[in-house]
Each structure stands twice: as C-alpha cells, then as structure tokens.
PDB file of C-alpha atoms in Angstrom:
ATOM      1  CA  MET A 163      17.513  -5.278  -2.801  1.00 73.00           C
ATOM      2  CA  GLY A 164      16.793  -2.700  -0.080  1.00 95.00           C
ATOM      3  CA  ARG A 165      15.165  -3.074   3.309  1.00 97.00           C
ATOM      4  CA  PHE A 166      11.635  -2.343   2.054  1.00 98.00           C
ATOM      5  CA  ALA A 167      11.900  -4.919  -0.733  1.00 97.00           C
ATOM      6  CA  ASP A 168      13.219  -7.420   1.812  1.00 97.00           C
ATOM      7  CA  LEU A 169      10.324  -6.729   4.180  1.00 98.00           C
ATOM      8  CA  ILE A 170       7.688  -7.090   1.468  1.00 98.00           C
ATOM      9  CA  ARG A 171       9.270 -10.285   0.168  1.00 97.00           C
ATOM     10  CA  GLN A 172       9.475 -11.753   3.668  1.00 97.00           C
ATOM     11  CA  HIS A 173       5.707 -11.469   4.045  1.00 97.00           C
ATOM     12  CA  VAL A 174       4.412 -12.259   0.559  1.00 97.00           C
ATOM     13  CA  SER A 175       6.709 -15.300   0.286  1.00 97.00           C
ATOM     14  CA  ARG A 176       4.551 -17.046   2.909  1.00 95.00           C
ATOM     15  CA  TYR A 177       2.194 -17.717  -0.004  1.00 97.00           C
ATOM     16  CA  ASP A 178       4.720 -18.801  -2.646  1.00 97.00           C
ATOM     17  CA  HIS A 179       3.371 -22.352  -2.363  1.00 97.00           C
ATOM     18  CA  LEU A 180       0.085 -21.111  -3.887  1.00 97.00           C
ATOM     19  CA  GLY A 181       1.910 -19.912  -6.986  1.00 97.00           C
ATOM     20  CA  THR A 182       3.716 -16.868  -8.325  1.00 98.00           C
ATOM     21  CA  GLU A 183       3.522 -15.079 -11.648  1.00 97.00           C
ATOM     22  CA  THR A 184       5.784 -12.389 -13.104  1.00 97.00           C
ATOM     23  CA  ALA A 185       4.154 -10.091 -15.663  1.00 95.00           C
ATOM     24  CA  SER A 186       5.847  -8.493 -18.665  1.00 93.00           C
ATOM     25  CA  ASN A 187       6.293  -5.223 -16.744  1.00 93.00           C
ATOM     26  CA  GLY A 188       8.060  -6.971 -13.860  1.00 96.00           C
ATOM     27  CA  ALA A 189       5.051  -6.978 -11.521  1.00 97.00           C
ATOM     28  CA  VAL A 190       4.897 -10.093  -9.365  1.00 98.00           C
ATOM     29  CA  ARG A 191       1.660 -11.686  -8.198  1.00 97.00           C
ATOM     30  CA  THR A 192       1.864 -14.139  -5.335  1.00 98.00           C
ATOM     31  CA  GLY A 193      -0.614 -16.575  -3.801  1.00 97.00           C
ATOM     32  CA  TYR A 194      -3.295 -17.655  -6.235  1.00 97.00           C
ATOM     33  CA  VAL A 195      -6.471 -18.586  -4.345  1.00 96.00           C
ATOM     34  CA  LYS A 196      -9.518 -20.406  -5.666  1.00 92.00           C
ATOM     35  CA  HIS A 197     -11.887 -19.685  -2.775  1.00 88.00           C
ATOM     36  CA  ILE A 198     -12.536 -16.262  -4.349  1.00 89.00           C
ATOM     37  CA  PRO A 199     -15.072 -16.559  -7.222  1.00 90.00           C
ATOM     38  CA  GLY A 200     -13.104 -16.611 -10.465  1.00 88.00           C
ATOM     39  CA  GLY A 201      -9.808 -16.956  -8.564  1.00 91.00           C
ATOM     40  CA  ALA A 202      -7.558 -14.135  -7.357  1.00 95.00           C
ATOM     41  CA  TRP A 203      -4.001 -13.299  -6.359  1.00 96.00           C
ATOM     42  CA  LEU A 204      -3.420 -12.401  -2.710  1.00 97.00           C
ATOM     43  CA  HIS A 205      -0.554  -9.995  -3.388  1.00 98.00           C
ATOM     44  CA  ALA A 206       0.813  -7.858  -6.194  1.00 98.00           C
ATOM     45  CA  THR A 207       4.158  -6.076  -5.949  1.00 98.00           C
ATOM     46  CA  PHE A 208       5.631  -3.714  -8.487  1.00 98.00           C
ATOM     47  CA  PRO A 209       9.249  -3.099  -9.542  1.00 97.00           C
ATOM     48  CA  PRO A 210      11.061  -0.050  -8.156  1.00 98.00           C
ATOM     49  CA  LEU A 211      11.023   3.433  -9.597  1.00 98.00           C
ATOM     50  CA  ASN A 212      14.180   5.237 -10.648  1.00 97.00           C
ATOM     51  CA  GLU A 213      14.947   8.837  -9.723  1.00 97.00           C
ATOM     52  CA  GLU A 214      13.476  10.145 -12.982  1.00 97.00           C
ATOM     53  CA  LYS A 215      10.114   8.463 -12.337  1.00 97.00           C
ATOM     54  CA  ILE A 216      10.106   9.585  -8.716  1.00 98.00           C
ATOM     55  CA  GLY A 217      10.648  13.109 -10.038  1.00 97.00           C
ATOM     56  CA  ARG A 218       7.610  12.658 -12.300  1.00 97.00           C
ATOM     57  CA  MET A 219       5.572  11.484  -9.321  1.00 97.00           C
ATOM     58  CA  VAL A 220       6.610  14.573  -7.346  1.00 97.00           C
ATOM     59  CA  GLN A 221       5.589  16.800 -10.267  1.00 96.00           C
ATOM     60  CA  LEU A 222       2.176  15.119 -10.483  1.00 95.00           C
ATOM     61  CA  ILE A 223       1.290  15.482  -6.814  1.00 96.00           C
ATOM     62  CA  ARG A 224       3.157  18.796  -6.379  1.00 95.00           C
ATOM     63  CA  ARG A 225       4.541  17.747  -3.022  1.00 95.00           C
ATOM     64  CA  ARG A 226       7.960  16.591  -1.875  1.00 96.00           C
ATOM     65  CA  LEU A 227       8.148  12.974  -0.767  1.00 97.00           C
ATOM     66  CA  PRO A 228       9.378  12.373   2.770  1.00 97.00           C
ATOM     67  CA  GLN A 229      12.826  10.762   2.712  1.00 97.00           C
ATOM     68  CA  GLU A 230      11.660   7.330   3.863  1.00 98.00           C
ATOM     69  CA  LEU A 231       8.842   7.267   1.321  1.00 98.00           C
ATOM     70  CA  ARG A 232      11.327   8.116  -1.430  1.00 98.00           C
ATOM     71  CA  GLU A 233      13.495   5.245  -0.185  1.00 98.00           C
ATOM     72  CA  PHE A 234      10.487   2.938  -0.407  1.00 98.00           C
ATOM     73  CA  TYR A 235       9.772   3.889  -4.034  1.00 98.00           C
ATOM     74  CA  LEU A 236      13.386   3.107  -4.930  1.00 98.00           C
ATOM     75  CA  ASP A 237      12.590  -0.412  -3.671  1.00 98.00           C
ATOM     76  CA  ALA A 238       9.000  -0.877  -4.888  1.00 98.00           C
ATOM     77  CA  ASN A 239       6.434   1.015  -6.946  1.00 98.00           C
ATOM     78  CA  GLY A 240       3.702   0.253  -4.409  1.00 98.00           C
ATOM     79  CA  PHE A 241       1.853  -2.977  -3.659  1.00 98.00           C
ATOM     80  CA  ASN A 242      -1.585  -4.537  -3.185  1.00 98.00           C
ATOM     81  CA  TYR A 243      -1.489  -6.638  -0.029  1.00 98.00           C
ATOM     82  CA  MET A 244      -3.826  -9.494   0.860  1.00 97.00           C
ATOM     83  CA  LEU A 245      -6.601  -8.988  -1.723  1.00 96.00           C
ATOM     84  CA  ASP A 246      -6.217  -5.196  -1.487  1.00 96.00           C
ATOM     85  CA  THR A 247      -6.788  -5.169   2.275  1.00 97.00           C
ATOM     86  CA  PHE A 248      -3.855  -2.740   2.402  1.00 98.00           C
ATOM     87  CA  VAL A 249      -2.560  -0.841  -0.626  1.00 98.00           C
ATOM     88  CA  VAL A 250       0.345   1.517  -1.190  1.00 98.00           C
ATOM     89  CA  THR A 251      -0.106   3.488  -4.391  1.00 98.00           C
ATOM     90  CA  GLY A 252       2.573   4.167  -6.959  1.00 98.00           C
ATOM     91  CA  LEU A 253       3.106   5.492 -10.456  1.00 97.00           C
ATOM     92  CA  PRO A 254       1.392   3.258 -13.063  1.00 95.00           C
ATOM     93  CA  GLU A 255       2.710   3.081 -16.613  1.00 87.00           C
ATOM     94  CA  GLY A 256      -0.643   4.147 -18.060  1.00 72.00           C
ATOM     95  CA  ASN A 257      -4.281   4.712 -17.250  1.00 67.00           C
ATOM     96  CA  VAL A 258      -5.828   1.804 -19.148  1.00 61.00           C
ATOM     97  CA  ARG A 259      -6.625  -1.351 -17.176  1.00 65.00           C
ATOM     98  CA  ALA A 260      -7.634  -4.289 -19.341  1.00 69.00           C
ATOM     99  CA  PRO A 261      -8.270  -7.893 -18.245  1.00 70.00           C
ATOM    100  CA  ASN A 262      -5.150  -9.199 -19.998  1.00 76.00           C
ATOM    101  CA  ALA A 263      -2.919  -6.205 -19.288  1.00 82.00           C
ATOM    102  CA  PRO A 264      -0.085  -6.579 -16.765  1.00 90.00           C
ATOM    103  CA  PRO A 265      -1.025  -5.460 -13.246  1.00 93.00           C
ATOM    104  CA  MET A 266      -0.203  -1.893 -12.270  1.00 95.00           C
ATOM    105  CA  PRO A 267      -0.228  -0.099  -8.927  1.00 97.00           C
ATOM    106  CA  TYR A 268      -3.068   2.190  -8.003  1.00 96.00           C
ATOM    107  CA  HIS A 269      -2.152   5.791  -8.849  1.00 96.00           C
ATOM    108  CA  ILE A 270      -0.812   8.044  -6.096  1.00 97.00           C
ATOM    109  CA  GLU A 271      -2.299  11.020  -7.934  1.00 96.00           C
ATOM    110  CA  THR A 272      -5.817   9.654  -7.384  1.00 95.00           C
ATOM    111  CA  LEU A 273      -5.318   9.316  -3.643  1.00 95.00           C
ATOM    112  CA  ASP A 274      -3.253  12.432  -3.044  1.00 97.00           C
ATOM    113  CA  LYS A 275      -5.021  14.885  -5.355  1.00 93.00           C
ATOM    114  CA  GLN A 276      -8.428  13.696  -6.552  1.00 93.00           C
ATOM    115  CA  GLU A 277      -9.558  12.032  -3.301  1.00 95.00           C
ATOM    116  CA  ARG A 278      -7.677  14.257  -0.871  1.00 96.00           C
ATOM    117  CA  PRO A 279      -9.611  15.093   2.348  1.00 97.00           C
ATOM    118  CA  ARG A 280     -10.781  18.710   2.427  1.00 96.00           C
ATOM    119  CA  ASP A 281      -9.042  19.395   5.742  1.00 98.00           C
ATOM    120  CA  ALA A 282      -5.647  18.088   4.534  1.00 98.00           C
ATOM    121  CA  LYS A 283      -2.685  20.415   5.030  1.00 97.00           C
ATOM    122  CA  ALA A 284      -0.483  21.292   2.054  1.00 97.00           C
ATOM    123  CA  ASP A 285       2.473  19.219   3.288  1.00 97.00           C
ATOM    124  CA  MET A 286       0.510  15.962   3.708  1.00 98.00           C
ATOM    125  CA  VAL A 287       1.270  13.205   1.182  1.00 98.00           C
ATOM    126  CA  PHE A 288      -1.514  10.578   0.942  1.00 98.00           C
ATOM    127  CA  PHE A 289      -0.200   7.336  -0.504  1.00 98.00           C
ATOM    128  CA  GLY A 290      -1.840   4.309   1.135  1.00 98.00           C
ATOM    129  CA  ALA A 291      -5.357   3.015   1.797  1.00 98.00           C
ATOM    130  CA  TYR A 292      -7.456   0.174   3.184  1.00 98.00           C
ATOM    131  CA  ASP A 293      -9.991  -1.407   0.864  1.00 97.00           C
ATOM    132  CA  TYR A 294     -12.495  -2.089   3.653  1.00 96.00           C
ATOM    133  CA  ASP A 295     -13.571   1.548   4.136  1.00 96.00           C
ATOM    134  CA  LEU A 296     -11.047   3.539   2.050  1.00 96.00           C
ATOM    135  CA  SER A 297      -9.400   4.919   5.186  1.00 98.00           C
ATOM    136  CA  ARG A 298      -5.848   5.974   4.440  1.00 98.00           C
ATOM    137  CA  ILE A 299      -2.306   6.645   5.530  1.00 98.00           C
ATOM    138  CA  TYR A 300      -0.191   9.713   4.918  1.00 98.00           C
ATOM    139  CA  MET A 301       3.093  11.346   5.836  1.00 98.00           C
ATOM    140  CA  ARG A 302       4.090  14.976   6.115  1.00 98.00           C
ATOM    141  CA  GLU A 303       6.956  16.248   3.985  1.00 95.00           C
ATOM    142  CA  ASN A 304       9.349  16.855   6.903  1.00 94.00           C
ATOM    143  CA  ASP A 305       8.134  14.243   9.378  1.00 96.00           C
ATOM    144  CA  SER A 306       9.175  10.595   9.706  1.00 97.00           C
ATOM    145  CA  ARG A 307       5.839   9.513  11.204  1.00 98.00           C
ATOM    146  CA  VAL A 308       2.999   7.826   9.293  1.00 98.00           C
ATOM    147  CA  PHE A 309      -0.551   8.867  10.164  1.00 98.00           C
ATOM    148  CA  TYR A 310      -3.785   6.929   9.783  1.00 98.00           C
ATOM    149  CA  CYS A 311      -7.089   8.703   9.104  1.00 98.00           C
ATOM    150  CA  THR A 312     -10.581   8.134   7.755  1.00 97.00           C
ATOM    151  CA  TYR A 313     -11.574   8.625   4.110  1.00 97.00           C
ATOM    152  CA  ASP A 314     -13.001  12.114   4.563  1.00 96.00           C
ATOM    153  CA  SER A 315     -10.829  13.682   7.271  1.00 98.00           C
ATOM    154  CA  ALA A 316      -7.062  14.030   7.699  1.00 98.00           C
ATOM    155  CA  GLU A 317      -7.438  14.170  11.484  1.00 98.00           C
ATOM    156  CA  PRO A 318      -5.144  11.337  12.638  1.00 98.00           C
ATOM    157  CA  ILE A 319      -6.672   8.355  14.427  1.00 97.00           C
ATOM    158  CA  GLY A 320      -3.312   6.733  15.053  1.00 97.00           C
ATOM    159  CA  GLU A 321       0.317   6.881  13.998  1.00 98.00           C
ATOM    160  CA  TRP A 322       3.474   4.827  13.544  1.00 98.00           C
ATOM    161  CA  PRO A 323       6.973   6.227  14.215  1.00 98.00           C
ATOM    162  CA  SER A 324       8.174   5.443  10.674  1.00 98.00           C
ATOM    163  CA  PHE A 325       7.003   3.978   7.385  1.00 98.00           C
ATOM    164  CA  TYR A 326       9.081   0.850   7.954  1.00 98.00           C
ATOM    165  CA  ASP A 327       7.388   0.355  11.339  1.00 98.00           C
ATOM    166  CA  CYS A 328       3.997   0.906   9.711  1.00 98.00           C
ATOM    167  CA  LEU A 329       4.573  -1.745   7.052  1.00 98.00           C
ATOM    168  CA  SER A 330       6.147  -4.226   9.428  1.00 98.00           C
ATOM    169  CA  SER A 331       3.301  -4.048  11.943  1.00 97.00           C
ATOM    170  CA  GLU A 332       0.507  -3.926   9.343  1.00 98.00           C
ATOM    171  CA  PHE A 333       1.807  -6.889   7.355  1.00 98.00           C
ATOM    172  CA  ALA A 334       2.061  -8.950  10.546  1.00 97.00           C
ATOM    173  CA  ARG A 335      -1.390  -7.856  11.759  1.00 96.00           C
ATOM    174  CA  ILE A 336      -3.115  -8.576   8.431  1.00 96.00           C
ATOM    175  CA  ASP A 337      -1.284 -11.916   8.071  1.00 95.00           C
ATOM    176  CA  ARG A 338      -2.841 -13.078  11.346  1.00 94.00           C
ATOM    177  CA  LEU A 339      -6.329 -12.813   9.809  1.00 94.00           C
ATOM    178  CA  ARG A 340      -5.697 -15.586   7.246  1.00 93.00           C
ATOM    179  CA  ASP A 341      -4.345 -19.124   7.192  1.00 94.00           C
ATOM    180  CA  LYS A 342      -1.521 -20.511   5.026  1.00 93.00           C
ATOM    181  CA  ASN A 343      -3.957 -20.968   2.125  1.00 92.00           C
ATOM    182  CA  GLY A 344      -5.112 -17.355   2.240  1.00 92.00           C
ATOM    183  CA  GLU A 345      -8.516 -18.166   3.683  1.00 92.00           C
ATOM    184  CA  ARG A 346      -9.814 -15.903   6.390  1.00 88.00           C
ATOM    185  CA  PHE A 347     -10.090 -17.728   9.702  1.00 82.00           C
ATOM    186  CA  ASP A 348     -10.165 -14.835  12.162  1.00 84.00           C
ATOM    187  CA  LEU A 349     -13.624 -13.488  11.417  1.00 81.00           C
ATOM    188  CA  GLU A 350     -13.585 -11.249  14.494  1.00 87.00           C
ATOM    189  CA  GLY A 351     -10.319  -9.525  13.611  1.00 88.00           C
ATOM    190  CA  SER A 352     -10.638  -6.195  11.850  1.00 93.00           C
ATOM    191  CA  PRO A 353      -8.913  -5.460   8.523  1.00 95.00           C
ATOM    192  CA  LEU A 354      -8.311  -1.952   9.898  1.00 97.00           C
ATOM    193  CA  PRO A 355      -5.582  -0.781  12.300  1.00 97.00           C
ATOM    194  CA  PHE A 356      -5.858   0.750  15.762  1.00 95.00           C
ATOM    195  CA  GLY A 357      -8.806  -1.419  16.779  1.00 88.00           C
ATOM    196  CA  ARG A 358     -11.219   0.102  14.248  1.00 91.00           C
ATOM    197  CA  LYS A 359     -14.059  -2.131  13.049  1.00 85.00           C
TER     198      LYS A 359
END
C-alpha cells in the first residue's frame, strides 16, 4: 500500500464504525448513514490501476499525467469523499450505472475533455471536482502544483504545492464539517476550499 492509499484509508477509517462494504469489483464503501433519505455511503474508494489502464487513461484524455498523479492512480482509481463533497475521477470499467451494479469512479474523460473550461491550456489535466458548485482541481503536465478553479474558467483561485498536500489538507478540512456519525454540525463552514462560499 502506497502513501496515497494510506492517506485515504487514514481518513475514511474514521467512519468504519458506521459500516463498510466491499463490492465485487473491489470498490470499498465506508460509513453508511441513515440521516440521508434512503440511506447513503459517506465514502467510496476504488482499487488501483495498473500501468496498462493508466496508459488507456492517457490515450483517452490525450495528455500526459503529472508524475504525482500517476503515482496516485497506482494507489487508487479515484474516490468519492464525504457524500461527493470532493471527488477525484478515475477510469470506470464501463459506462452503465445501474442501482445494483458495483460502484465506479466518475470518469476522468468527462471532466478533462467534455466539461473542460474553454480557457484551459493544452497541458492542464482536470481530474477532481467539488459537488457543491462543480468547481474543480487540475495539474499541469510538468508541474507538481495542484490548482483550484471554478467550473467555467481555468484561472486559478488557489493552489497547493503538491497533490499529496492537496488531499491531506482537503480531507482534514472537510472532516471538520461533520461529526463522528457523518452528520453535518458546522453549518457555517464551506464545502469549498480557499474560503469560498
């Protein structure tokens, strides 16, 4: 298990007491909550990609992955964090989502190609988003930094020095919005980074 898998596990395991479930494709859902109508899982994490699948991802988006992002995908094929508050896309096994099908990550191709901001530069790789307003994160092919921007413009609002720093700080920040049972108790805190409301 690599450092990204360790970091993800460290944070999602706070909700192990609410239940865990491993799907047939190896996806793990953690933290079943009943305060959401119909019930819901707080987190979903997806098993790592191998080099062949990473190569397929690169072919789909037609961009090279920054080294740290490639390292991440060797640890995890994306995740859905805290009821999709924060999502890192991956490479799903197929395009069909059925109620009884195993969970799959959101597709990086959707974020990086189909919903790409018009002012995005060719070397920008869009791979993460916030459910609240669909703002997103991206990296540049030869840059270790992670940038945060709105849905419709790649102009950065803020940045982290690395992807590991981004995940570490965002997990901790989002965790502070909810109690041990996954219920939101900080109603003033924003689900978005850099003080955005």
